[in-house]
Every structure is written in structure tokens, then in C-alpha cells.
Amino acid sequence: MAGPAIITDEALLLDAALENIPYGFCVWNSDFRLALWNRHYCDIYNFNPARLHRGMTLEEIVRYSAEQGNHPDETPEAFLDSYRRELLANRGGMRAKSREVLAGGRIIETAHAFSPGLGWVITHEDVTDDIARAEILYRRKAELERQNLRLDAAVNNISQGLSMFDAEGRLVICNTAYQRIYDLPKQYLKPGALHKDILAYLFEHGMSSVRDRESYLRWRRDANERREFTKSVNQLGGRSILLQHHPMKDGGWVTTHEDITEQLEREARITHLVRHDPLTDLPNRMHFLGEVASAETLIARGETVAVLFIDLDHFKAINDTLGHAMGDAVLKQVAARLRSATRDTDLLARLGADQFAILLRPVADPDEPARIAERIVGAVAGPFRLDGQQVNIGASIGIAMAPGDGSTADALLKNADLACFRAKSDGRSTYHFFEPGMDAVLQRRRRIEAGLRTALERDEFRVVFQPLVGLKENRVTCFEALLRWEQDGALVSPVEFIPVAEETGLIVQIGEWVLREACRIATGWRGEARVAVNMSPVQFRNPRLVELVQSALAEAGLAPGRLELEITESLLLNDSEQVLGTLHRLRQLGIRVALDDFGTGYSSLSYLRSFPFDKIKIDRSFMRDLSRNAESLAIIKAVIGLGHSLGMSMTAEGVETEDQLKALRTQGCDEIQGFLFSPPIAPEAVATLLESTGGRGFSADLKPITAGNITRLRRRRA
Ligand code: C2E
Ligand code: CA
Ligand code: CA
């Protein structure tokens, strides 16, 4: 709106022009009075056009502007002062620009130019929106940069390698893990690097084997064709890299790369652990059964395979007397010997404890299993040296052949186990093939085991006594207590049930019962005949055995000198300090210790020196051909001589004939035991015998003792 001074046509034209320019406009004359202004000017400052008039001073306008809330950061005086100085400073006709803040935070850019005839011509432009836009742009850019930084950090901090290529095979982005995995030079890591160049580099440096390259290319081709997520493990110079390939819609692809070498090794270690025995590192039972099962296809094709079940002999004794560490050491040595006795194609496994197994596949020659079994028996029989100690064990082996003895893994292993059980009963350190009917043997064993558990409380045991005759004393010097068990009305032989009682540990209670019973009965005997009690090695594991024997003697009121304990060589197999200590303590009490079944063991003669036995009982197997076989006679002669030289009394077991007796007498044997003189007899018969013979148990006219003789004795006494 122009002031009313110019009323010409030109003035009207100028007025219209002023009104239409797109920014605020005003003119201040040189004494700071308003000369000209337009509508936009009023709009920008929120002025009521009616309040403005020509000649209005700058001061009045500034005050009015302040009333409208403009220049909120300054007092009107301060604003006026600085504004006036600004204008005065610009009288060179040049345009100067400045900014003002108005009500509502709007930002106005003013530009003033001085014209000497007119004064200051000032334009005002609302630049609020422009500034806001610029600010948003600025902020967006900053945000983008921050995001990029964050993305960078994320991409570089993931443990997997990451690479992204566009449809033309140009690298878009990759991270440091990618660089690390492939050990790529810098030029291949820059955006734009070509995938084919990177591959060429890798084929030359990392993926050296042709097979690795080909498998990689095949996978890439497939992945590209199928256009879907795929995984694959690639080999890179002996390391395994897991690649996960994600194609993108635009033809590019993202791949993650992960070095899983350690992970695979860890997994392999775990599978190994699951399938192997940690002590010997041999395949375990599970592994073995799996392999036998997979041999079933071989069997179905008509091949023969064999399973050897190996059970160590006397291993328990080692564990019990020398401790588990020694037991473990023996098992390791056994494993090594078994390994060297088997072929590479055979599978050797440790099934548990002291049991091993071998799968022979295939069996080319029917004699092969027996040959290998023999070789193993021989290999395990040799002495084991541990920490300066020498121990002897053995191996019993059962053999089952497929398809004849079964065609499933379970059946083969079970039948080989049964055959092994038989090898053990055959005297150990031997092998046996499976035979139908062996199952029945095992069934019987189970029945015995179950029966033994309740035999004591059911009062099914009794003790009988077999006299031992002193050849010089000419009287019964001792009675050996022998256990009898009647299971469901049938007598079970101790040869059958004692080993079961030993294996199950039941012998501990049963043995104690025999000891107390034998002492109790012997106390009532007339005369001074001793009583001999058989002791199983298992009983010696009791650290309070000496106290137990003492208490049995005290309870019965029997003098220690009348008790004889019979032990076998197997107790001394691994001459443990503890066992020898116990034996010495027993002997110090006045109890006599006898070595039973002499000659059946491994290196019998050496045991004679390990303990000062009171008596040696030569095993009855030597009696059989004593009168005919010169060799047997020579052995007995030598043994008796050796025993005597060590101050031990010599007893012969199983004397059945007069000829044997004669031979033994000639060799200077001290004592005999056997059917020739008497079988084991009931306690009542012993009492009768001793009573009727004045405690001698022997009279010239009552020889040998038979059931009929005892009856006669009884009658005579009656
Ligand atoms: P052993 O200690 O060698 O006992 C002698 C065995 O030889 C007895 O067999 C006896 O009946 C038998 N016998 C005696 N004279 C002759 C003979 O002239 N010819 C033949 N062929 N045999 C004869 P039994 O009573 O069947 O005992 C067998 C084995 O059972 C014993 O052999 C012993 O090792 C064990 N046993 C028996 N009772 C006990 C016991 O209470 N505790 C322990 N730990 N073992 C026992
Ligand atoms: Ca005996
Ligand atoms: Ca014996």
C-alpha cells in the first residue's frame, strides 16, 4: 500500500507492482520515517494496515512490532538501536542481509539497499520453511551417517564373514571377518571388486585342491539356478567353511561365511567319546553292537562273521587287591595286546569292566576264529609288569559264528557270552565255541544265584567233615569242613555254587556261617583233631577278617591252634601287602594256614616262598595216575621234598587207592585225605567215630571208614 502522496497513473502502477511482489517491502527515508510499504510487509509482521501511516517513525514501528510479539529475544530499545546502526552502516547503496526472529519463531530474512534520494529500500522474506527444510535435510544426513556407522559396526562385529554382490557380480559390501577368513588383499575388499576376480584369487591361494574347487563351483551353479537359500560346507586349505547363500530379488546375493573347522572337530570328538571307551580308546559296547548289526547285511549275503567274547580271568582279584588304578593300567595293557593280536579289518571293542569283544568280518577260513582266539589267550597269558610288580591274568573266550549261531547282533553277542561262560567253567584261559544248550547252563546258574540269596535264612546249608589221617601219628589229625547245600530237596555241588557265591559276594556271609558252625561243632569233639575251613579270596577283602576269626573262636571256645584255614593260590596271585599282613596276623594268633589245591595254579612253586605255610595240600589231580605215571611221581617227590625243606607239612588230597597211599608213604607224605579212608561225613558220624576210638578217629580194624562202619561204631557204642 503506497502512501497517498503519489496519485499519478505511474503511482498507481507502482502501487500495484509493490502489492504483487512476493515479499514484504518498505522504504525508510533518511530520517527513519516510513515512506512506502506493501501488504506483505504488514502480513509478515502481523501489522494492522490501518495502524500504519506515512511519516511513522522507526521507533513507533519497532514498538508496535514488539507489541505483536516480534523480536522476542530483545527489548524494543535494543532492537531499535542495533537496527538503526545497521541501516546507518549501510549507506553505500550495497544490499545487506540480516535475519530477524518474529512471533511464533518465524524467521525473516531482510535485505536493505540505500538509495540517496529515497532512503533505505528494504525487502522482507519469510524463510522459516526454507530453513526448516534445510535443517531436516541436515538432520537426515546426520542420521544416515549414524546409521551407516551403526551398520558398519554391526557388519564388522558379527563373527561370520559377510559379503554382498550385485547382479553384475560386483562387491557391494563385505566385513572384516570375510577378509579374515579368506585372507584377501585389500583390492578385493573395495566395493566394485569383481566376484570372479576374488574367486580366481582364492583358487590360486586358498582352495588348492581341484576337488574343493569343483565342489564349490558345482554348489554355486546349483545355488544360482535354484535361486533359493542354500547351505554348503567348503574346504579351504584344510579348513571347513560353512557358506549360506541368500539370493536377492534384483539378481545379487548375500553370503555368510563361517569357519566351522573347530566346531566340526569338537563334534567329531564328542561322537568319538560317545562311541569309545575312555580308558582304552577302544570302541564301546554301543559302537560294537552297531557294527555287528551292520554286518547283518554281510551275513544276509552269505558271508560268515564271528563274534569273540573275551572275559579276563582273575581280573577282579587285581582290582580288589591292588586297587583300581592298577586295574586300569592292566586293562590298558590288555587292550594293547588284543590290538596286536587282531587284524585291521576286525573290530575290537571293550564292552565294559573286564570284557572285550572282537568282530571278525568276514571269516574266510573256518579255523580262523579258533586261531585268533588261541593267539589272544596266549597274548594275555604272559605276565603284566606294573610299577615293578608282576601280575598274571588270563582270557577266556567264547565264539559265536553267524549265521549258524544266530544272525542278529544281540543273539551273536549273547551266544558268544554263553560260550565264554563255558570256557570259564572249563578252567579259564581257553576258548570255546557256542553250542546249543548252553543257554540251559546259564539258566541253571541264574537259579543257583537266586537260591543262594535266601539259602542262609532258609537254613538250607549244612557242614560235613572229611577226616585227614596223619600217617606218622596213625590217627585222624584234622577234619576238613565242607559245605553242603540242598536247594529244593536236591543237593547242589559246591563246585557249582561256590564260584557263584564268590562272584556275587554272597560267600562273605556264607563263609562266616561255615566258620562259626565248624568251630562250634569242633569244640565238642573228643581228642585234639583240628578243624580245617576253606576260605575264599573274596573273604580276605574284609579288613576285619582277623577279628571275625577271633570272634568265631571265642564264641565257640575253640583254641586257635585247632583251627586251620585253607586258602588257594589265587589269593596270592597278586601278592598284596594286605593279604600277606592278614595271613601273618592269623598265624601269630596260633591259627594254622594251609595252601590248598597246590599244583593247579600258575607258578605254584614261587608261592611257597611268599608265606610260611603250615601245610601244603597237593591237589587231587596229581593222584590220578600216581601209581602208573613216573612223571607224576617225580613231581610229587620234588614237591614234598621242597615243602619239607621249607618246614611245611605235606598233605595229599583225593587218595582213593592203596597203591596211591603206598607211593605217598614212600615219598614221606605227612597226611592223606580221600575216599580210601573216608568220604566227608555228617557231624554226628564224626562225633560217633571220635567217641568210639578214644579221640583217635582211627582203628586198625575200621579201615576204611564207610557208612556201614559208622553204623557199626554207633551200635558198638550204644
Ligand atoms: P576242596 O577244598 O579241594 O575240597 C575237597 C574236595 O574233594 C571235596 O569236594 C571232597 O568231597 C573231594 N574229595 C575228597 N576226597 C576225594 C577223593 O578221594 N576223590 C575225589 N575225587 N574227590 C574227593 P566238595 O565237598 O564237593 O567240595 C568241592 C570244593 O568246594 C572244595 O574243594 C572247596 O574248594 C569248595 N568248598 C567246599 N566247602 C567250602 C566252604 O565252606 N567254603 C569255601 N570257600 N569253599 C568250599
Ligand atoms: Ca579245601
Ligand atoms: Ca583241595
PDB file of C-alpha atoms in Angstrom, residues 357-493:
ATOM      1  CA  ALA A 357      34.800-108.447  22.085  1.00  0.00           C
ATOM      2  CA  ILE A 358      36.036-108.876  18.565  1.00  0.00           C
ATOM      3  CA  LEU A 359      34.020-108.939  15.390  1.00  0.00           C
ATOM      4  CA  LEU A 360      35.727-110.943  12.643  1.00  0.00           C
ATOM      5  CA  ARG A 361      34.343-109.955   9.272  1.00  0.00           C
ATOM      6  CA  PRO A 362      34.297-111.812   7.056  1.00  0.00           C
ATOM      7  CA  VAL A 363      35.635-115.182   8.153  1.00  0.00           C
ATOM      8  CA  ALA A 364      37.423-116.626   5.149  1.00  0.00           C
ATOM      9  CA  ASP A 365      38.577-119.874   6.693  1.00  0.00           C
ATOM     10  CA  PRO A 366      36.581-121.734   9.379  1.00  0.00           C
ATOM     11  CA  ASP A 367      39.694-122.267  11.503  1.00  0.00           C
ATOM     12  CA  GLU A 368      40.370-118.567  11.675  1.00  0.00           C
ATOM     13  CA  PRO A 369      38.295-117.725  14.813  1.00  0.00           C
ATOM     14  CA  ALA A 370      39.949-120.517  16.782  1.00  0.00           C
ATOM     15  CA  ARG A 371      43.386-119.387  15.617  1.00  0.00           C
ATOM     16  CA  ILE A 372      42.741-115.814  16.671  1.00  0.00           C
ATOM     17  CA  ALA A 373      41.253-116.962  19.988  1.00  0.00           C
ATOM     18  CA  GLU A 374      44.337-119.047  20.650  1.00  0.00           C
ATOM     19  CA  ARG A 375      46.566-116.141  19.803  1.00  0.00           C
ATOM     20  CA  ILE A 376      44.657-113.922  22.249  1.00  0.00           C
ATOM     21  CA  VAL A 377      44.725-116.486  25.062  1.00  0.00           C
ATOM     22  CA  GLY A 378      48.473-116.694  24.559  1.00  0.00           C
ATOM     23  CA  ALA A 379      48.903-112.929  24.380  1.00  0.00           C
ATOM     24  CA  VAL A 380      47.016-112.271  27.612  1.00  0.00           C
ATOM     25  CA  ALA A 381      48.602-115.174  29.494  1.00  0.00           C
ATOM     26  CA  GLY A 382      52.040-113.558  29.648  1.00  0.00           C
ATOM     27  CA  PRO A 383      52.831-111.680  32.863  1.00  0.00           C
ATOM     28  CA  PHE A 384      51.995-107.968  33.133  1.00  0.00           C
ATOM     29  CA  ARG A 385      54.527-105.660  34.663  1.00  0.00           C
ATOM     30  CA  LEU A 386      53.266-102.644  36.558  1.00  0.00           C
ATOM     31  CA  ASP A 387      55.302-100.388  38.759  1.00  0.00           C
ATOM     32  CA  GLY A 388      57.830-103.110  39.320  1.00  0.00           C
ATOM     33  CA  GLN A 389      55.103-105.604  40.209  1.00  0.00           C
ATOM     34  CA  GLN A 390      54.285-108.603  38.117  1.00  0.00           C
ATOM     35  CA  VAL A 391      50.713-109.850  37.816  1.00  0.00           C
ATOM     36  CA  ASN A 392      49.199-112.736  35.906  1.00  0.00           C
ATOM     37  CA  ILE A 393      45.763-112.856  34.410  1.00  0.00           C
ATOM     38  CA  GLY A 394      44.262-114.779  31.558  1.00  0.00           C
ATOM     39  CA  ALA A 395      41.499-114.581  28.997  1.00  0.00           C
ATOM     40  CA  SER A 396      38.537-116.868  28.486  1.00  0.00           C
ATOM     41  CA  ILE A 397      36.918-116.604  25.086  1.00  0.00           C
ATOM     42  CA  GLY A 398      33.559-117.628  23.683  1.00  0.00           C
ATOM     43  CA  ILE A 399      32.993-117.744  19.940  1.00  0.00           C
ATOM     44  CA  ALA A 400      29.688-117.448  18.092  1.00  0.00           C
ATOM     45  CA  MET A 401      29.570-117.725  14.316  1.00  0.00           C
ATOM     46  CA  ALA A 402      26.927-116.230  12.085  1.00  0.00           C
ATOM     47  CA  PRO A 403      24.685-117.374  10.584  1.00  0.00           C
ATOM     48  CA  GLY A 404      24.841-120.772  12.353  1.00  0.00           C
ATOM     49  CA  ASP A 405      24.829-119.433  15.941  1.00  0.00           C
ATOM     50  CA  GLY A 406      22.500-116.514  15.258  1.00  0.00           C
ATOM     51  CA  SER A 407      22.203-113.758  12.740  1.00  0.00           C
ATOM     52  CA  THR A 408      21.367-110.695  14.838  1.00  0.00           C
ATOM     53  CA  ALA A 409      23.819-108.655  16.846  1.00  0.00           C
ATOM     54  CA  ASP A 410      22.088-109.441  20.128  1.00  0.00           C
ATOM     55  CA  ALA A 411      21.889-113.185  19.515  1.00  0.00           C
ATOM     56  CA  LEU A 412      25.540-113.388  18.443  1.00  0.00           C
ATOM     57  CA  LEU A 413      26.825-111.463  21.421  1.00  0.00           C
ATOM     58  CA  LYS A 414      24.658-113.401  23.839  1.00  0.00           C
ATOM     59  CA  ASN A 415      25.750-116.755  22.435  1.00  0.00           C
ATOM     60  CA  ALA A 416      29.405-115.759  22.414  1.00  0.00           C
ATOM     61  CA  ASP A 417      28.924-114.745  26.066  1.00  0.00           C
ATOM     62  CA  LEU A 418      27.419-118.165  26.836  1.00  0.00           C
ATOM     63  CA  ALA A 419      30.338-119.891  25.118  1.00  0.00           C
ATOM     64  CA  CYS A 420      32.729-117.743  27.166  1.00  0.00           C
ATOM     65  CA  PHE A 421      30.931-118.769  30.323  1.00  0.00           C
ATOM     66  CA  ARG A 422      31.612-122.331  29.292  1.00  0.00           C
ATOM     67  CA  ALA A 423      35.286-121.583  28.624  1.00  0.00           C
ATOM     68  CA  LYS A 424      35.497-120.253  32.184  1.00  0.00           C
ATOM     69  CA  SER A 425      33.952-123.408  33.603  1.00  0.00           C
ATOM     70  CA  ASP A 426      36.459-125.398  31.546  1.00  0.00           C
ATOM     71  CA  GLY A 427      39.192-123.936  33.690  1.00  0.00           C
ATOM     72  CA  ARG A 428      39.722-120.481  32.170  1.00  0.00           C
ATOM     73  CA  SER A 429      42.459-119.285  29.822  1.00  0.00           C
ATOM     74  CA  THR A 430      40.871-121.148  26.965  1.00  0.00           C
ATOM     75  CA  TYR A 431      38.199-120.665  24.323  1.00  0.00           C
ATOM     76  CA  HIS A 432      35.006-122.436  23.481  1.00  0.00           C
ATOM     77  CA  PHE A 433      32.634-122.359  20.529  1.00  0.00           C
ATOM     78  CA  PHE A 434      28.967-121.800  21.136  1.00  0.00           C
ATOM     79  CA  GLU A 435      26.838-124.933  21.330  1.00  0.00           C
ATOM     80  CA  PRO A 436      23.076-125.234  21.538  1.00  0.00           C
ATOM     81  CA  GLY A 437      22.047-125.981  25.110  1.00  0.00           C
ATOM     82  CA  MET A 438      24.495-123.553  26.682  1.00  0.00           C
ATOM     83  CA  ASP A 439      21.582-121.375  27.463  1.00  0.00           C
ATOM     84  CA  ALA A 440      20.312-124.053  29.835  1.00  0.00           C
ATOM     85  CA  VAL A 441      23.636-123.881  31.716  1.00  0.00           C
ATOM     86  CA  LEU A 442      23.189-120.174  32.190  1.00  0.00           C
ATOM     87  CA  GLN A 443      19.595-120.619  33.296  1.00  0.00           C
ATOM     88  CA  ARG A 444      20.793-123.045  35.938  1.00  0.00           C
ATOM     89  CA  ARG A 445      23.431-120.583  37.077  1.00  0.00           C
ATOM     90  CA  ARG A 446      20.780-117.912  37.478  1.00  0.00           C
ATOM     91  CA  ARG A 447      18.644-120.289  39.506  1.00  0.00           C
ATOM     92  CA  ILE A 448      21.603-121.029  41.769  1.00  0.00           C
ATOM     93  CA  GLU A 449      22.318-117.365  42.237  1.00  0.00           C
ATOM     94  CA  ALA A 450      18.718-116.607  43.162  1.00  0.00           C
ATOM     95  CA  GLY A 451      18.603-119.610  45.521  1.00  0.00           C
ATOM     96  CA  LEU A 452      21.865-118.672  47.261  1.00  0.00           C
ATOM     97  CA  ARG A 453      20.480-115.291  48.229  1.00  0.00           C
ATOM     98  CA  THR A 454      17.923-116.900  50.533  1.00  0.00           C
ATOM     99  CA  ALA A 455      19.715-120.145  51.414  1.00  0.00           C
ATOM    100  CA  LEU A 456      21.070-118.894  54.776  1.00  0.00           C
ATOM    101  CA  GLU A 457      17.780-117.609  56.103  1.00  0.00           C
ATOM    102  CA  ARG A 458      16.040-120.752  54.902  1.00  0.00           C
ATOM    103  CA  ASP A 459      18.592-122.874  56.770  1.00  0.00           C
ATOM    104  CA  GLU A 460      19.490-124.843  53.654  1.00  0.00           C
ATOM    105  CA  PHE A 461      23.202-125.203  54.432  1.00  0.00           C
ATOM    106  CA  ARG A 462      24.964-127.795  56.482  1.00  0.00           C
ATOM    107  CA  VAL A 463      28.579-128.713  57.033  1.00  0.00           C
ATOM    108  CA  VAL A 464      30.069-132.193  56.631  1.00  0.00           C
ATOM    109  CA  PHE A 465      33.566-133.215  57.612  1.00  0.00           C
ATOM    110  CA  GLN A 466      36.188-135.254  55.838  1.00  0.00           C
ATOM    111  CA  PRO A 467      38.933-136.728  58.005  1.00  0.00           C
ATOM    112  CA  LEU A 468      42.618-136.216  57.251  1.00  0.00           C
ATOM    113  CA  VAL A 469      44.796-139.015  58.521  1.00  0.00           C
ATOM    114  CA  GLY A 470      48.293-138.374  59.884  1.00  0.00           C
ATOM    115  CA  LEU A 471      50.483-141.157  58.538  1.00  0.00           C
ATOM    116  CA  LYS A 472      53.073-140.838  61.295  1.00  0.00           C
ATOM    117  CA  GLU A 473      50.579-140.171  64.122  1.00  0.00           C
ATOM    118  CA  ASN A 474      48.365-143.007  62.896  1.00  0.00           C
ATOM    119  CA  ARG A 475      45.255-141.093  63.811  1.00  0.00           C
ATOM    120  CA  VAL A 476      42.846-138.530  62.379  1.00  0.00           C
ATOM    121  CA  THR A 477      44.695-135.242  62.717  1.00  0.00           C
ATOM    122  CA  CYS A 478      42.146-132.954  61.147  1.00  0.00           C
ATOM    123  CA  PHE A 479      38.637-132.752  59.705  1.00  0.00           C
ATOM    124  CA  GLU A 480      38.009-130.525  56.699  1.00  0.00           C
ATOM    125  CA  ALA A 481      34.679-128.723  56.855  1.00  0.00           C
ATOM    126  CA  LEU A 482      32.881-128.963  53.529  1.00  0.00           C
ATOM    127  CA  LEU A 483      29.721-127.070  52.778  1.00  0.00           C
ATOM    128  CA  ARG A 484      26.554-128.779  51.562  1.00  0.00           C
ATOM    129  CA  TRP A 485      23.533-127.046  50.093  1.00  0.00           C
ATOM    130  CA  GLU A 486      20.175-128.589  49.455  1.00  0.00           C
ATOM    131  CA  GLN A 487      18.156-126.469  47.064  1.00  0.00           C
ATOM    132  CA  ASP A 488      14.532-127.567  46.841  1.00  0.00           C
ATOM    133  CA  GLY A 489      15.402-131.041  48.070  1.00  0.00           C
ATOM    134  CA  ALA A 490      18.315-131.571  45.645  1.00  0.00           C
ATOM    135  CA  LEU A 491      21.985-131.393  46.635  1.00  0.00           C
ATOM    136  CA  VAL A 492      23.925-128.795  44.677  1.00  0.00           C
ATOM    137  CA  SER A 493      27.672-129.404  44.417  1.00  0.00           C
TER     138      SER A 493
END
